[in-house]
Tab-separated table of C-alpha atoms in Angstrom:
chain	number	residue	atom	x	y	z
K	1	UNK	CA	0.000	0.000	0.000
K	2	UNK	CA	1.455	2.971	-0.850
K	3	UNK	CA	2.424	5.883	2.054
K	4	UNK	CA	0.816	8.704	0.097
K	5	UNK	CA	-2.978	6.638	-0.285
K	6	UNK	CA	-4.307	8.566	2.854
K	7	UNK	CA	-2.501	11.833	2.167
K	8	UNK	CA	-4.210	15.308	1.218
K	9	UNK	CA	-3.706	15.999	-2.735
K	10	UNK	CA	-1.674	18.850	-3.477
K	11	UNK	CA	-1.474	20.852	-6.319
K	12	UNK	CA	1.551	19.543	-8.308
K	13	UNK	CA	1.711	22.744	-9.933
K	14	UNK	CA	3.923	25.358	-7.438
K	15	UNK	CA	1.273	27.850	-6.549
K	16	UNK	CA	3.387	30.798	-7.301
K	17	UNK	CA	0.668	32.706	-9.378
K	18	UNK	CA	-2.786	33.868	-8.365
K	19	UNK	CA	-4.617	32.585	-10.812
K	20	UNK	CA	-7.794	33.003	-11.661
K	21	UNK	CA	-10.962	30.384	-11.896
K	22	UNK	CA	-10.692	29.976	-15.608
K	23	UNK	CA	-9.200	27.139	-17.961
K	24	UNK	CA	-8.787	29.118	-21.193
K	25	UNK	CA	-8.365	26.211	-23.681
K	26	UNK	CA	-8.805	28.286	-27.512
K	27	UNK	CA	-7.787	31.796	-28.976
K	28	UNK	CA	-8.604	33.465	-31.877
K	29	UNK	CA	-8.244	37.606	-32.338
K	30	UNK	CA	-9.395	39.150	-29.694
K	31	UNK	CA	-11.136	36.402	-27.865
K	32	UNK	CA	-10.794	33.272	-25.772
K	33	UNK	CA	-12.661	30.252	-24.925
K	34	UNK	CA	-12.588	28.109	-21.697
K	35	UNK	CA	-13.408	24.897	-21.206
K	36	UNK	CA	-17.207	25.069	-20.829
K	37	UNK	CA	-17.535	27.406	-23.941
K	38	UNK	CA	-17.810	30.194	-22.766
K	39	UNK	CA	-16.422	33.144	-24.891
K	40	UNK	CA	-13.997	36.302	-23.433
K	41	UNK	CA	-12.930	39.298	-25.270
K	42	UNK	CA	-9.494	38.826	-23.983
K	43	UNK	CA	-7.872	42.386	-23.183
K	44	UNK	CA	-4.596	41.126	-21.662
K	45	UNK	CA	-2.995	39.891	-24.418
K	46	UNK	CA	-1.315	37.397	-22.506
K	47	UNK	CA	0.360	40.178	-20.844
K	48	UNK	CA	1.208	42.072	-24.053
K	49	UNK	CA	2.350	39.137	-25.461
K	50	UNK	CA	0.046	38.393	-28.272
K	51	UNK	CA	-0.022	41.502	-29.962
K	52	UNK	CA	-1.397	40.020	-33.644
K	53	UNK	CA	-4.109	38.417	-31.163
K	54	UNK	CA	-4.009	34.829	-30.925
K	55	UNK	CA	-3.057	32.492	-33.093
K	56	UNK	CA	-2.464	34.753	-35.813
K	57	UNK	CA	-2.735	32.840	-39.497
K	58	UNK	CA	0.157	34.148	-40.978
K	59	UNK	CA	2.442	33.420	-37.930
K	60	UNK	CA	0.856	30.338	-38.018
K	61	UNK	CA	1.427	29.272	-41.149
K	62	UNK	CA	5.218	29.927	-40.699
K	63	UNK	CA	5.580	27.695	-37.449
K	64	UNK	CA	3.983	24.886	-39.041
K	65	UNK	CA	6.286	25.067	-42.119
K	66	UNK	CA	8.841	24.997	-39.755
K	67	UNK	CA	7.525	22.083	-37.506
K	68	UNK	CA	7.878	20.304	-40.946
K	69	UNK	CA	11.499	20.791	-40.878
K	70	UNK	CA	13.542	21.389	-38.020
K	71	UNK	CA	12.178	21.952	-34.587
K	72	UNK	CA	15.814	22.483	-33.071
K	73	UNK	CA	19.551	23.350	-33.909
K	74	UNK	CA	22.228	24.501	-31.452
K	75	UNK	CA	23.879	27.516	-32.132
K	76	UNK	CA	26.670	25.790	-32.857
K	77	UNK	CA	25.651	25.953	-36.621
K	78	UNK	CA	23.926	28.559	-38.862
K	79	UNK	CA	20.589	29.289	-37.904
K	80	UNK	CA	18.956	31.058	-41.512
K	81	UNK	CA	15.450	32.325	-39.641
K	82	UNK	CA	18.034	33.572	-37.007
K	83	UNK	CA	19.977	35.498	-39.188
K	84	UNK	CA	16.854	36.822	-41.021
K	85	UNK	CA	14.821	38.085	-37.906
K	86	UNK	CA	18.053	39.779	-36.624
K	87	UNK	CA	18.347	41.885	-39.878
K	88	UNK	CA	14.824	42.931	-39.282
K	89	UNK	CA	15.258	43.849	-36.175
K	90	UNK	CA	18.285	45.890	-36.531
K	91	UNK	CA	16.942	47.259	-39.813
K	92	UNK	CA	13.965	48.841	-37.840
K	93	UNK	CA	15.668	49.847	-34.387
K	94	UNK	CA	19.113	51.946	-33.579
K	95	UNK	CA	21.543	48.658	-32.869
K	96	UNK	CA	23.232	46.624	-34.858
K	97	UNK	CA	23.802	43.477	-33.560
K	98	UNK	CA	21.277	40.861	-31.992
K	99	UNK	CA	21.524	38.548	-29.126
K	100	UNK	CA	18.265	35.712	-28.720
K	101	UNK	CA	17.653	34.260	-25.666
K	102	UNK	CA	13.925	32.498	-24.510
K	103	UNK	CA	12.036	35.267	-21.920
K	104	UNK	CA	12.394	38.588	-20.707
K	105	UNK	CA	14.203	38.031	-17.887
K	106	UNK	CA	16.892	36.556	-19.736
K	107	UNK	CA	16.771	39.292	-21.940
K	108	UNK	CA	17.575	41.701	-19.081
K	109	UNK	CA	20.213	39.024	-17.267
K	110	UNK	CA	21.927	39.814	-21.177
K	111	UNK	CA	21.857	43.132	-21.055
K	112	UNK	CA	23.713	43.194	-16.928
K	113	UNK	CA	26.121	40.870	-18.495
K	114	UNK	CA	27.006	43.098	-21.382
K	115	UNK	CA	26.929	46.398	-19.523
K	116	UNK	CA	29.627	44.924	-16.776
K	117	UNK	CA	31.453	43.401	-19.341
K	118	UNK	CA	31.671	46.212	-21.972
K	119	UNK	CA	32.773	48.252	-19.097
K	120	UNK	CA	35.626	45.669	-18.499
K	121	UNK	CA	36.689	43.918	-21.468
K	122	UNK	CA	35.883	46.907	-23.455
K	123	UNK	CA	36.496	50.059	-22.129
K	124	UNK	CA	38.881	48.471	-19.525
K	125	UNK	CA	37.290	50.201	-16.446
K	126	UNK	CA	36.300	48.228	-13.035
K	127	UNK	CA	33.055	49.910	-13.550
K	128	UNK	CA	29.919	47.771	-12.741
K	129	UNK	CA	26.784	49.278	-11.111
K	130	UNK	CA	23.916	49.802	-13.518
K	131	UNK	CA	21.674	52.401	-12.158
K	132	UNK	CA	17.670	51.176	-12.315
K	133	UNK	CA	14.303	53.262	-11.202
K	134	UNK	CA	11.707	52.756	-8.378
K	135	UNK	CA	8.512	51.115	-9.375
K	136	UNK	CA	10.763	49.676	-12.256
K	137	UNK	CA	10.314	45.375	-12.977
K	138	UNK	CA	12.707	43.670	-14.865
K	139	UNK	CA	12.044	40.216	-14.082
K	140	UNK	CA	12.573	37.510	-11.388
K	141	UNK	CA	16.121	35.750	-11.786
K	142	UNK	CA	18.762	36.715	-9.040
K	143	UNK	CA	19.979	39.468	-11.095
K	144	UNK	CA	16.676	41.182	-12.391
K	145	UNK	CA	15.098	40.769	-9.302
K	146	UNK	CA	17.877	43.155	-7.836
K	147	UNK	CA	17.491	45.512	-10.905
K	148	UNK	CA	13.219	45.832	-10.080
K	149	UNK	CA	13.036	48.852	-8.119
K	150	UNK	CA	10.201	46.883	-5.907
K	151	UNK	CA	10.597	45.581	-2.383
K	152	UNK	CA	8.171	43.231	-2.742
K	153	UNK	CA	9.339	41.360	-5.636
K	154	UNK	CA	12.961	41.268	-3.729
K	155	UNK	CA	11.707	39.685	-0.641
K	156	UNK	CA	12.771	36.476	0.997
K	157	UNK	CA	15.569	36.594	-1.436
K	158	UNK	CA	18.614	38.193	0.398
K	159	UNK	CA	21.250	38.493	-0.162
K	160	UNK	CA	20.224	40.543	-2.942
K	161	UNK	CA	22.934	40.537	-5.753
K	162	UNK	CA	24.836	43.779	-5.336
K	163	UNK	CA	25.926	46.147	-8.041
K	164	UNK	CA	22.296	48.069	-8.806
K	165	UNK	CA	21.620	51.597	-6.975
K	166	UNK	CA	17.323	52.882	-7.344
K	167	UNK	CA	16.929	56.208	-8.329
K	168	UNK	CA	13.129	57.477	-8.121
K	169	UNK	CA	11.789	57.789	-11.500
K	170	UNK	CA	10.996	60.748	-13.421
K	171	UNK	CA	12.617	63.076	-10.876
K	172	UNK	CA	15.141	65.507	-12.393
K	173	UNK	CA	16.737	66.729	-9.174
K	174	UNK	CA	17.766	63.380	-8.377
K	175	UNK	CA	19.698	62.705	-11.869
K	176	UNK	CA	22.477	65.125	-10.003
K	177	UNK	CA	23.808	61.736	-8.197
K	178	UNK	CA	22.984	59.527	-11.551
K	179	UNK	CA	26.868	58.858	-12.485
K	180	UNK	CA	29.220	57.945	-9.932
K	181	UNK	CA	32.459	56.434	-10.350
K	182	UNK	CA	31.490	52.308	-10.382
K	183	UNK	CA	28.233	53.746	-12.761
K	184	UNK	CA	28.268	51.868	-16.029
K	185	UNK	CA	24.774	51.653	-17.444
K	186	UNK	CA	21.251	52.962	-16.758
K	187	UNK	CA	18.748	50.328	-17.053
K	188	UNK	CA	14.749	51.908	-17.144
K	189	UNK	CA	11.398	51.147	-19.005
K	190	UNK	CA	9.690	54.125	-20.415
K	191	UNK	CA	6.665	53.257	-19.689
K	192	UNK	CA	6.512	51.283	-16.472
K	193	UNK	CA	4.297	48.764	-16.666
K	194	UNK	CA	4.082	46.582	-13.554
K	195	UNK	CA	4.379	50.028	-11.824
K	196	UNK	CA	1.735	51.489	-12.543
K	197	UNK	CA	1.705	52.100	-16.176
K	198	UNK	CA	3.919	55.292	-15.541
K	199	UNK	CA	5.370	57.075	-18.848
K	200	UNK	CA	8.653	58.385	-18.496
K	201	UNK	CA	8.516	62.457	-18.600
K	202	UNK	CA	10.201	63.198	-22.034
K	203	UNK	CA	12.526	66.087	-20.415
K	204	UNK	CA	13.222	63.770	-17.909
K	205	UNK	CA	13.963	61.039	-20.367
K	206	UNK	CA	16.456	63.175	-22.605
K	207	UNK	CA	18.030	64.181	-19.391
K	208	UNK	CA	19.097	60.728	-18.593
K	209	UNK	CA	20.024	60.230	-21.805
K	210	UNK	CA	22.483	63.095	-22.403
K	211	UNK	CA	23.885	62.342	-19.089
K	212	UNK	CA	24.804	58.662	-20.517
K	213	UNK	CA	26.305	60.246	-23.584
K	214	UNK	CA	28.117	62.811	-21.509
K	215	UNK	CA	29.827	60.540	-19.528
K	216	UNK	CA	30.172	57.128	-21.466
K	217	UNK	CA	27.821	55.169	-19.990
K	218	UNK	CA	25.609	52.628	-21.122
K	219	UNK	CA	21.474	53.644	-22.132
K	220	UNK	CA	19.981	50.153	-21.993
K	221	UNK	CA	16.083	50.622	-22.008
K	222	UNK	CA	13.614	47.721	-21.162
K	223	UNK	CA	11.033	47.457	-24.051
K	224	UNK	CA	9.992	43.837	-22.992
K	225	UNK	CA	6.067	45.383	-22.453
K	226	UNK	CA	6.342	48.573	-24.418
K	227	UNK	CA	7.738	46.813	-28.022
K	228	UNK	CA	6.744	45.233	-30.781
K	229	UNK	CA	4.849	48.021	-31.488
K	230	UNK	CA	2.340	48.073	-28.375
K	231	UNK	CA	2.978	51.785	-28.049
K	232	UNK	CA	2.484	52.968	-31.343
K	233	UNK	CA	5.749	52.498	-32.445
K	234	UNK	CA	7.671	49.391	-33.088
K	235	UNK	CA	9.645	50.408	-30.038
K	236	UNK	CA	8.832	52.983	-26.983
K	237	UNK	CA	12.158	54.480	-27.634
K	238	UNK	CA	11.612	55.748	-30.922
K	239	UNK	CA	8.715	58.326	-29.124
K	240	UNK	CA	11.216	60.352	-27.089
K	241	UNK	CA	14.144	61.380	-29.415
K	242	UNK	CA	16.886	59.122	-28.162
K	243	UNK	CA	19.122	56.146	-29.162
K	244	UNK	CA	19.378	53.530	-26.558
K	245	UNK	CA	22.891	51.097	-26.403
K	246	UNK	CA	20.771	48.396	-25.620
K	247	UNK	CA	17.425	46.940	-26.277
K	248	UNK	CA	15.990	44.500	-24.402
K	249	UNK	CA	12.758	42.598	-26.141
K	250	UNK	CA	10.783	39.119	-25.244
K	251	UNK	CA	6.932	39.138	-24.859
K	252	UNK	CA	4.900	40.428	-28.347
K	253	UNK	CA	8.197	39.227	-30.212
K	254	UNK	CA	7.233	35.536	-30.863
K	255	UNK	CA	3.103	36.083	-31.139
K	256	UNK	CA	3.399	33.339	-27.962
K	257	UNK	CA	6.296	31.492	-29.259
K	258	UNK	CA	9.049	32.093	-26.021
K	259	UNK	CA	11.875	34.154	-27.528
K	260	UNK	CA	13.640	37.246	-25.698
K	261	UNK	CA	16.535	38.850	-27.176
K	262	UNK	CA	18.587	42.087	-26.859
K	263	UNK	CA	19.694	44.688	-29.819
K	264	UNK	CA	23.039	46.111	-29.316
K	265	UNK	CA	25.217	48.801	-31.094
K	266	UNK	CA	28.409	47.682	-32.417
K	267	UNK	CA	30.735	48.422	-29.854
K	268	UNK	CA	28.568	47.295	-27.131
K	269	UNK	CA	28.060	43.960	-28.746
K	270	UNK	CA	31.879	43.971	-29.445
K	271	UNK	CA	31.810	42.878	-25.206
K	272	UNK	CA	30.330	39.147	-26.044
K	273	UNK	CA	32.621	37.110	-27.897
K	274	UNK	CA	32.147	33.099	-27.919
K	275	UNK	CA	32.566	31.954	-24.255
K	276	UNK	CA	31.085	35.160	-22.846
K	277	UNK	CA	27.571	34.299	-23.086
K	278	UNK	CA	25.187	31.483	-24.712
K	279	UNK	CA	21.719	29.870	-25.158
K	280	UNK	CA	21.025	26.709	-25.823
K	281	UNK	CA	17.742	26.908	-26.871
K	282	UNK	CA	17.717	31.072	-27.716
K	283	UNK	CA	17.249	31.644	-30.884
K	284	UNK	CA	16.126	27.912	-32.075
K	285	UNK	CA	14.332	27.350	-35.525
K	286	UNK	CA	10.814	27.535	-34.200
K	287	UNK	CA	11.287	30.313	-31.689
K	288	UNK	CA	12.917	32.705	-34.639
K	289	UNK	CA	10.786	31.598	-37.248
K	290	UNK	CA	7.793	32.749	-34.765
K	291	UNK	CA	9.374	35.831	-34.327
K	292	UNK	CA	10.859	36.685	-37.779
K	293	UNK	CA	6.987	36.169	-39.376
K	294	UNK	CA	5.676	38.577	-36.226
K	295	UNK	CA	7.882	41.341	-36.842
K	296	UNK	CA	7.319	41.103	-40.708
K	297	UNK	CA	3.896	40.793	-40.143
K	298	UNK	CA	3.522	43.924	-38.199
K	299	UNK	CA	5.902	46.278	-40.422
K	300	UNK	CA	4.060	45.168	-43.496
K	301	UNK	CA	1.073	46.358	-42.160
K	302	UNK	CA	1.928	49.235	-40.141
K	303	UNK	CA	0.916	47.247	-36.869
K	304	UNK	CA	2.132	50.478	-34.558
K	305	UNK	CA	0.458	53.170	-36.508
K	306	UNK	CA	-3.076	50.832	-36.224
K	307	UNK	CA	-2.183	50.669	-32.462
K	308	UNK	CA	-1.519	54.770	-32.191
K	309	UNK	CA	-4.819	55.213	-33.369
K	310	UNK	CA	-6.844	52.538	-31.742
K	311	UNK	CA	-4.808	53.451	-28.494
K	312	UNK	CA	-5.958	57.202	-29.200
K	313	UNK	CA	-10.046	56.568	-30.057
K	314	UNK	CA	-9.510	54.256	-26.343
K	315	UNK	CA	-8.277	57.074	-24.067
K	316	UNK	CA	-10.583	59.430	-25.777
K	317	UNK	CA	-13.658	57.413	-25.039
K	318	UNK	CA	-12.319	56.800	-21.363
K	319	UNK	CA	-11.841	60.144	-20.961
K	320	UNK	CA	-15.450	60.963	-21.876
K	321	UNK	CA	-16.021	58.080	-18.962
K	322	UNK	CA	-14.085	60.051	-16.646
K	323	UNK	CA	-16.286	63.053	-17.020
K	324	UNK	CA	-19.295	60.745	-15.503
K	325	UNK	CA	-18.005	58.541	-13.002
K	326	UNK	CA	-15.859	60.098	-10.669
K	327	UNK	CA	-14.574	56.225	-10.021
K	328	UNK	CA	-12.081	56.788	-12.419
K	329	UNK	CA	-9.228	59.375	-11.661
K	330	UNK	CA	-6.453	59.164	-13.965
K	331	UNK	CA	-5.742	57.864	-17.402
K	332	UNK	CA	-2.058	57.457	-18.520
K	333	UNK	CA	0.026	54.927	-21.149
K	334	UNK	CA	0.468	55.606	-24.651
K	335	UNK	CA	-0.492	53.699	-27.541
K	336	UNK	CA	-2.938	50.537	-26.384
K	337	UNK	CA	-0.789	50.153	-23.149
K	338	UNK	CA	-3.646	51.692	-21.052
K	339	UNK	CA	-3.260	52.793	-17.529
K	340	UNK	CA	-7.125	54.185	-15.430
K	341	UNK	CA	-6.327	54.680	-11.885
K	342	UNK	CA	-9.080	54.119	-10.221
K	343	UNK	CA	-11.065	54.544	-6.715
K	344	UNK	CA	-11.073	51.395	-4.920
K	345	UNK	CA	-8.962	47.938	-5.323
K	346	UNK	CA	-8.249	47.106	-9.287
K	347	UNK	CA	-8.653	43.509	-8.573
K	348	UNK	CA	-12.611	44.460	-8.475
K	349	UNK	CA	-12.664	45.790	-11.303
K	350	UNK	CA	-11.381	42.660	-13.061
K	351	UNK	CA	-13.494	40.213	-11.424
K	352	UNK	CA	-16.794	42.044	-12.224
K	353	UNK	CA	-15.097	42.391	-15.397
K	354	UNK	CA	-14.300	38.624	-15.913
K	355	UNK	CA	-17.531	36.994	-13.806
K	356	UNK	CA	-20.368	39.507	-15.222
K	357	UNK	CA	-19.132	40.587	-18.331
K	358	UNK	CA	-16.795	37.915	-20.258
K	359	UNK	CA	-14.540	40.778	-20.521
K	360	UNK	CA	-10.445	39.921	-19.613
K	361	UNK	CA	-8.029	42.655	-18.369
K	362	UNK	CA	-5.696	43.773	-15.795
K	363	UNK	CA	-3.912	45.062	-12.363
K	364	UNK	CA	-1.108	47.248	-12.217
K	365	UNK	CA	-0.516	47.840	-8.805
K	366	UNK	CA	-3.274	47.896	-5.886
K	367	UNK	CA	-5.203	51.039	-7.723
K	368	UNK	CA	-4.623	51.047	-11.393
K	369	UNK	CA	-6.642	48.502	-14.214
K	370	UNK	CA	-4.242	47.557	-16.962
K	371	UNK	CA	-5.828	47.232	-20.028
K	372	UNK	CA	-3.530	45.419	-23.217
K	373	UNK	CA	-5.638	44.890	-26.216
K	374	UNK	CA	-4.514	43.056	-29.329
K	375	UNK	CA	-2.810	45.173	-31.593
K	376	UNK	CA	-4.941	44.019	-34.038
K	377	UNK	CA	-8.368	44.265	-32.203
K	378	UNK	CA	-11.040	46.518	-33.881
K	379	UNK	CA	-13.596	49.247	-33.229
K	380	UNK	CA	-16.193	46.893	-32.911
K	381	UNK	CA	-14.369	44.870	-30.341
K	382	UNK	CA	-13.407	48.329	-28.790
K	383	UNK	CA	-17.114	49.753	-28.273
K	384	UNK	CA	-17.761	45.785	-26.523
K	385	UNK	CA	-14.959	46.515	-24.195
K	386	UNK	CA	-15.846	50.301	-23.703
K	387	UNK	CA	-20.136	48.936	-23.040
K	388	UNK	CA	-19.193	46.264	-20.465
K	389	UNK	CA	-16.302	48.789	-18.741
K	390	UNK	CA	-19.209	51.570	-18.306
K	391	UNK	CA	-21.421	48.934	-16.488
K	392	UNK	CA	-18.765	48.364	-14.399
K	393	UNK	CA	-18.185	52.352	-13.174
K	394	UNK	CA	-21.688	51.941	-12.759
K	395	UNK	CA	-21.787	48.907	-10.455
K	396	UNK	CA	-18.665	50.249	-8.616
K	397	UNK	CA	-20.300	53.791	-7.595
K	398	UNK	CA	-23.003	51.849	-5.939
């Protein structure tokens, strides 16, 4: 008889995730199905990861060519979808040169390892603190964990990994103690989105930027949320007049397919040589392929500029909401990365959202409902989304 016949079932699954009652089992567009049929308009994107809304065809079609052929190589030998998705992405960005790696938070573990070692191998300095912002998150390993300017994320985790110095973010004043001696790169988001969907101010932003060309240190900017043209632009960046050294990507770059990757300059890139840094399965046939029929996808069709303007008739609708309910406070974000700040805990918002109205969408913090749309998604779909969010204000001011 086995020990474990009288024992309480646990979850095999580590519960490290609050997740909500729903087993989503289909996607298509803008909406998802669970597993008793029912139908959600699906405003999270999968946290602004599937940007051409799910399971889009002509990503599709790609990956399954590809499943045909080769499903994994090492990077030990020529990857051609590889080579071809890094030319796109340094043909539409400021670097030149293109690391792949499988999440975000690899992405960003890149980028520490190439600021510290540019600084070193490079420009032959003993340089390596990389200066980050409060409310910042740039993911979970050891490293990025330390980079997240968020106590609560580094908790239970100490010692943290030293070498990162906060800053508060958007505050001018304090950019007077920005470079110190051991300073070697900046790393921010410019639009916070785990924050609080907090833009950076653009005075503020050029600021930091002319202080990193002043003094040689590396710009790295975290567009892991704000690419792939969520914004409306391919990249944040490209809004606020400035050339980053480094580009961290992951989420909307694979249409769901895990891929992260960082876009260097040439001199910064010059820092990894073979030994320096790897991935063995960043970069892989299916991953690229994913990525390389995204980003074509999206530039063929002026993805960003769609997104500008869908992201524009959005805020001006919830603006017009604003005027009647006094539930909601602020609206910030650019592009259809949508901040509302609102009265009350967020989290109630999204359940009425998800139990009463088959409508999906997001925290950001205790007070502030995230809202990520597919890039793609359309008026129609918008006006759904605006209907149901009304009856909410209205249920909330009860």
């Amino acid at each position: 008889m086995s020990e474990n016949m009288f024992s309480t079932k646990v979850d095999p699954v580590m519960h490290t995730y609050n997740r909500f009652p729903l087993t989503l089992v289909k996607g298509k567009g803008s909406f998802v199905w669970d597993d008793k049929g029912q139908e959600y308009l699906d405003y999270t994107s999968g946290i602004a990861t599937c940007n051409l809304g799910h399971a889009p065809e002509f990503v599709k079609g790609q990956v399954e060519e590809q499943l045909q052929e080769l499903w994994h190589c090492s990077n030990l030998f020529e990857i051609p979808s590889q080579i071809k998705l890094a030319e796109k992405l340094v043909q539409n960005s400021c670097g030149d040169q293109v690391f792949f790696c499988n999440s975000g938070a690899e992405a960003n573990e890149a980028a520490i390892k190439i600021a510290r070692r540019y600084a070193q191998k490079v420009k032959g300095t003993e340089s390596f603190e990389i200066v980050t912002f409060s409310s910042s998150f740039h993911g979970r390993t050891l490293a990025t964990l330390a980079a997240t300017g968020q106590e609560k994320i580094q908790q239970g985790f100490a010692p943290l990994m030293p070498g990162f110095r906060y800053l508060p973010y958007n505050d001018s004043e304090a950019l007077s103690s920005l470079v110190k001696p051991n300073t070697c790169a900046v790393l921010l988001e410019v639009i916070q989105g785990e924050g609080g969907v907090i833009p950076a101010n653009p005075e503020w932003l050029k600021k930091v930027a002319s202080l990193c060309e002043e003094h040689d240190i590396l710009l790295m900017i975290d567009e892991i949320q704000t690419g792939m043209g969520r914004t409306g632009s391919l990249f944040a960046y490209q809004q606020y007049g400035i050339e980053p050294d480094v580009i961290s990507l992951a989420k909307g770059l694979g249409s769901g397919i895990p891929i992260g990757a960082i876009i260097a300059k040439e001199k910064v890139a010059a820092a990894f040589e073979p030994g320096s840094h790897g991935s063995t399965f960043g970069g892989n046939p299916v991953a690229t392929t994913a990525g390389l029929a995204t980003i074509t996808y999206m530039v063929d069709n002026d993805i960003a500029y769609k997104a500008e303007q869908m992201g524009e008739y959005l805020v001006s609708k919830l603006e017009l909401l604003q005027n009647k309910y006094d539930q909601i406070d602020t609206i910030r974000g650019k592009g259809l990365l949508v901040g509302i700040v609102v009265k009350g805990n967020a989290i109630d918002y999204v359940t009425k959202a998800r139990e009463e109205h088959n409508l999906l969408i997001l925290v950001a913090g205790p007070n502030v409902v995230r809202i990520l749309p597919p890039l793609t998604t359309t008026q129609v779909e918008m006006d759904q989304f605006l209907f149901s969010f009304e009856a909410i204000l209205k249920q909330m001011g009860n």
